Amino acid sequence: MKVMDIVGKLPLEIGQHIFSHFHADDLGRCLRVSKQWRRIANDNIFWKYHCSKYDIRDKEESSFSDNSSDLCHWALIWRSFAISLAYKWLSNNYRSIELCKNDYEGFASHGQQIVAFSKTFNNLDIYTIKKNTNRARLVMSIALCFPKEGPALLAMDSNYIAVAKYNVILLFKKNGDNYELTTAYAVILGTVIQTNRDFTDFVNSHITYGAAVEIDVVSNNILWLSDLEGSFVINLQTDHMTNVFTYECSRLQGEIYVTWSDDSVIIYNIEGTNETRLENIDGLEDVSANMTLLSLIRGFVPDTCLIEVYDLESGEEVLRKEMPTYTWIKMHPKEEVLFTLEASRDENVFRITSWFVRTGFRKWMFECNNNNFISFWELHVVCEKYLVVWPTASGDKKFYLFDFETGKCIYENSRPSGFVNFISDSLWISWPDNKSIAIRSYL
């Protein structure tokens, strides 16, 4: 039966008027119907409008150019955005994956890969999360030359996997699709010993039950280790090791390493050099930083805390604000913008505010009911475009997604069950029962 294309036979202006009411996804489908429909839908006016709705600005145009396509300029820009992780977050488009095969008791993630530790089998399982599917492909399993008892700590980046038990660390280096054990370290009385061979003998002769070493960072060919005696930064390409001083609380934020106590904070670059110190900061409770700014929360007086922001290059204070006691902070990773979340017991609301750090002016504010008074929250920036906010220590399973520029609450939805252990632009991973791993993939 022959199908009549009524729209294609309409005058161009009428067809454009009809198409102007379509969502961008529907307009994209129209491009594939016929030559006539493509002629109508392939109009810069439509696509520039849709790009403006999602804050795709002129400065991003050059990265989306494609001279091989007959699509109009703004349609090309939209097409690139529509396949991005940012659009997956915006449209709440994710795939749920669960890893529960081997009673996993620890994991680490980087990019599309996850490494999980099975205490039952005393091995590592390495998975790759496949794009646009709800599947994780098991790449390989690695038997560990550790004793079976005891917990394992894991960290990974694009080139290495590090796993620690007690005071011994095994380092695996990526070689094609596989990982090979290349180095073992033992931390004994503030000294790091290493070997590149006879790993089983090394582990058996140097392991100290009851001792504990932390893998703080594996990133850019740098390994950070710490125990009760101190911290060590190892260049994995040269084997050069540097001793650095750290406090009990430490966190890698982008390419800087922040460590703090209740009255002092130290900032290192990833190599453990270029040290910046701030001291005599009474009541220090939490910190957040990017490459240029350090923000911190100080306990001030009852029912009040003090937020201070410092320029990392000059050490000068650039912002100071008094806030309610239950306040959380997050620096934008690239912009000089600070997000604060205040939970008010008296008003039964939580209030999120975006501040221009250099001027102290408020960029936007969002207020929402908090009838059960949830007092513990997490804030995280994804794709440099959106602020993700969720409660951490309550039965409330919601999370909120905000537009970083405007403060608009794009949606609220259920977050992954269990303790949220890892979040990035592409993956949101939780540990619902200390044995399985729940993954929300935006790939």
PDB file of C-alpha atoms in Angstrom, residues 278 281 288-290 292-298 306-312 314-321 329-331 335-340 355-360:
ATOM      1  CA  LEU A 278      47.367  27.326  55.989  1.00  0.00           C
ATOM      2  CA  ILE A 281      42.536  27.666  61.441  1.00  0.00           C
ATOM      3  CA  SER A 288      36.800  21.582  48.927  1.00  0.00           C
ATOM      4  CA  ALA A 289      39.205  22.808  46.258  1.00  0.00           C
ATOM      5  CA  ASN A 290      39.951  23.241  42.586  1.00  0.00           C
ATOM      6  CA  THR A 292      43.066  27.864  42.004  1.00  0.00           C
ATOM      7  CA  LEU A 293      40.865  28.078  45.107  1.00  0.00           C
ATOM      8  CA  LEU A 294      40.506  26.340  48.468  1.00  0.00           C
ATOM      9  CA  SER A 295      37.259  26.574  50.422  1.00  0.00           C
ATOM     10  CA  LEU A 296      36.837  25.383  53.989  1.00  0.00           C
ATOM     11  CA  ILE A 297      34.248  25.176  56.759  1.00  0.00           C
ATOM     12  CA  ARG A 298      35.093  26.134  60.323  1.00  0.00           C
ATOM     13  CA  LEU A 306      32.240  30.053  58.938  1.00  0.00           C
ATOM     14  CA  ILE A 307      33.045  29.494  55.257  1.00  0.00           C
ATOM     15  CA  GLU A 308      36.364  30.856  53.997  1.00  0.00           C
ATOM     16  CA  VAL A 309      37.846  30.690  50.493  1.00  0.00           C
ATOM     17  CA  TYR A 310      41.554  31.224  49.775  1.00  0.00           C
ATOM     18  CA  ASP A 311      43.493  31.899  46.591  1.00  0.00           C
ATOM     19  CA  LEU A 312      46.007  29.047  46.318  1.00  0.00           C
ATOM     20  CA  SER A 314      48.677  34.134  46.863  1.00  0.00           C
ATOM     21  CA  GLY A 315      47.285  32.513  50.028  1.00  0.00           C
ATOM     22  CA  GLU A 316      44.929  35.472  50.435  1.00  0.00           C
ATOM     23  CA  GLU A 317      41.387  35.097  51.719  1.00  0.00           C
ATOM     24  CA  VAL A 318      38.919  36.044  48.961  1.00  0.00           C
ATOM     25  CA  LEU A 319      35.586  35.161  50.580  1.00  0.00           C
ATOM     26  CA  ARG A 320      34.194  34.835  54.108  1.00  0.00           C
ATOM     27  CA  LYS A 321      30.591  34.054  55.023  1.00  0.00           C
ATOM     28  CA  ILE A 329      30.374  22.994  50.389  1.00  0.00           C
ATOM     29  CA  LYS A 330      31.600  22.091  46.906  1.00  0.00           C
ATOM     30  CA  MET A 331      33.914  24.012  44.581  1.00  0.00           C
ATOM     31  CA  GLU A 335      34.991  27.753  37.534  1.00  0.00           C
ATOM     32  CA  GLU A 336      35.502  30.155  40.445  1.00  0.00           C
ATOM     33  CA  VAL A 337      32.113  29.214  41.845  1.00  0.00           C
ATOM     34  CA  LEU A 338      31.254  27.777  45.276  1.00  0.00           C
ATOM     35  CA  PHE A 339      28.118  25.757  45.998  1.00  0.00           C
ATOM     36  CA  THR A 340      26.725  25.660  49.536  1.00  0.00           C
ATOM     37  CA  TRP A 355      28.325  32.019  44.871  1.00  0.00           C
ATOM     38  CA  PHE A 356      30.732  34.016  42.724  1.00  0.00           C
ATOM     39  CA  VAL A 357      33.809  33.552  44.894  1.00  0.00           C
ATOM     40  CA  ARG A 358      35.752  36.681  43.928  1.00  0.00           C
ATOM     41  CA  THR A 359      32.835  39.068  44.539  1.00  0.00           C
ATOM     42  CA  GLY A 360      30.777  37.198  47.115  1.00  0.00           C
TER      43      GLY A 360
END
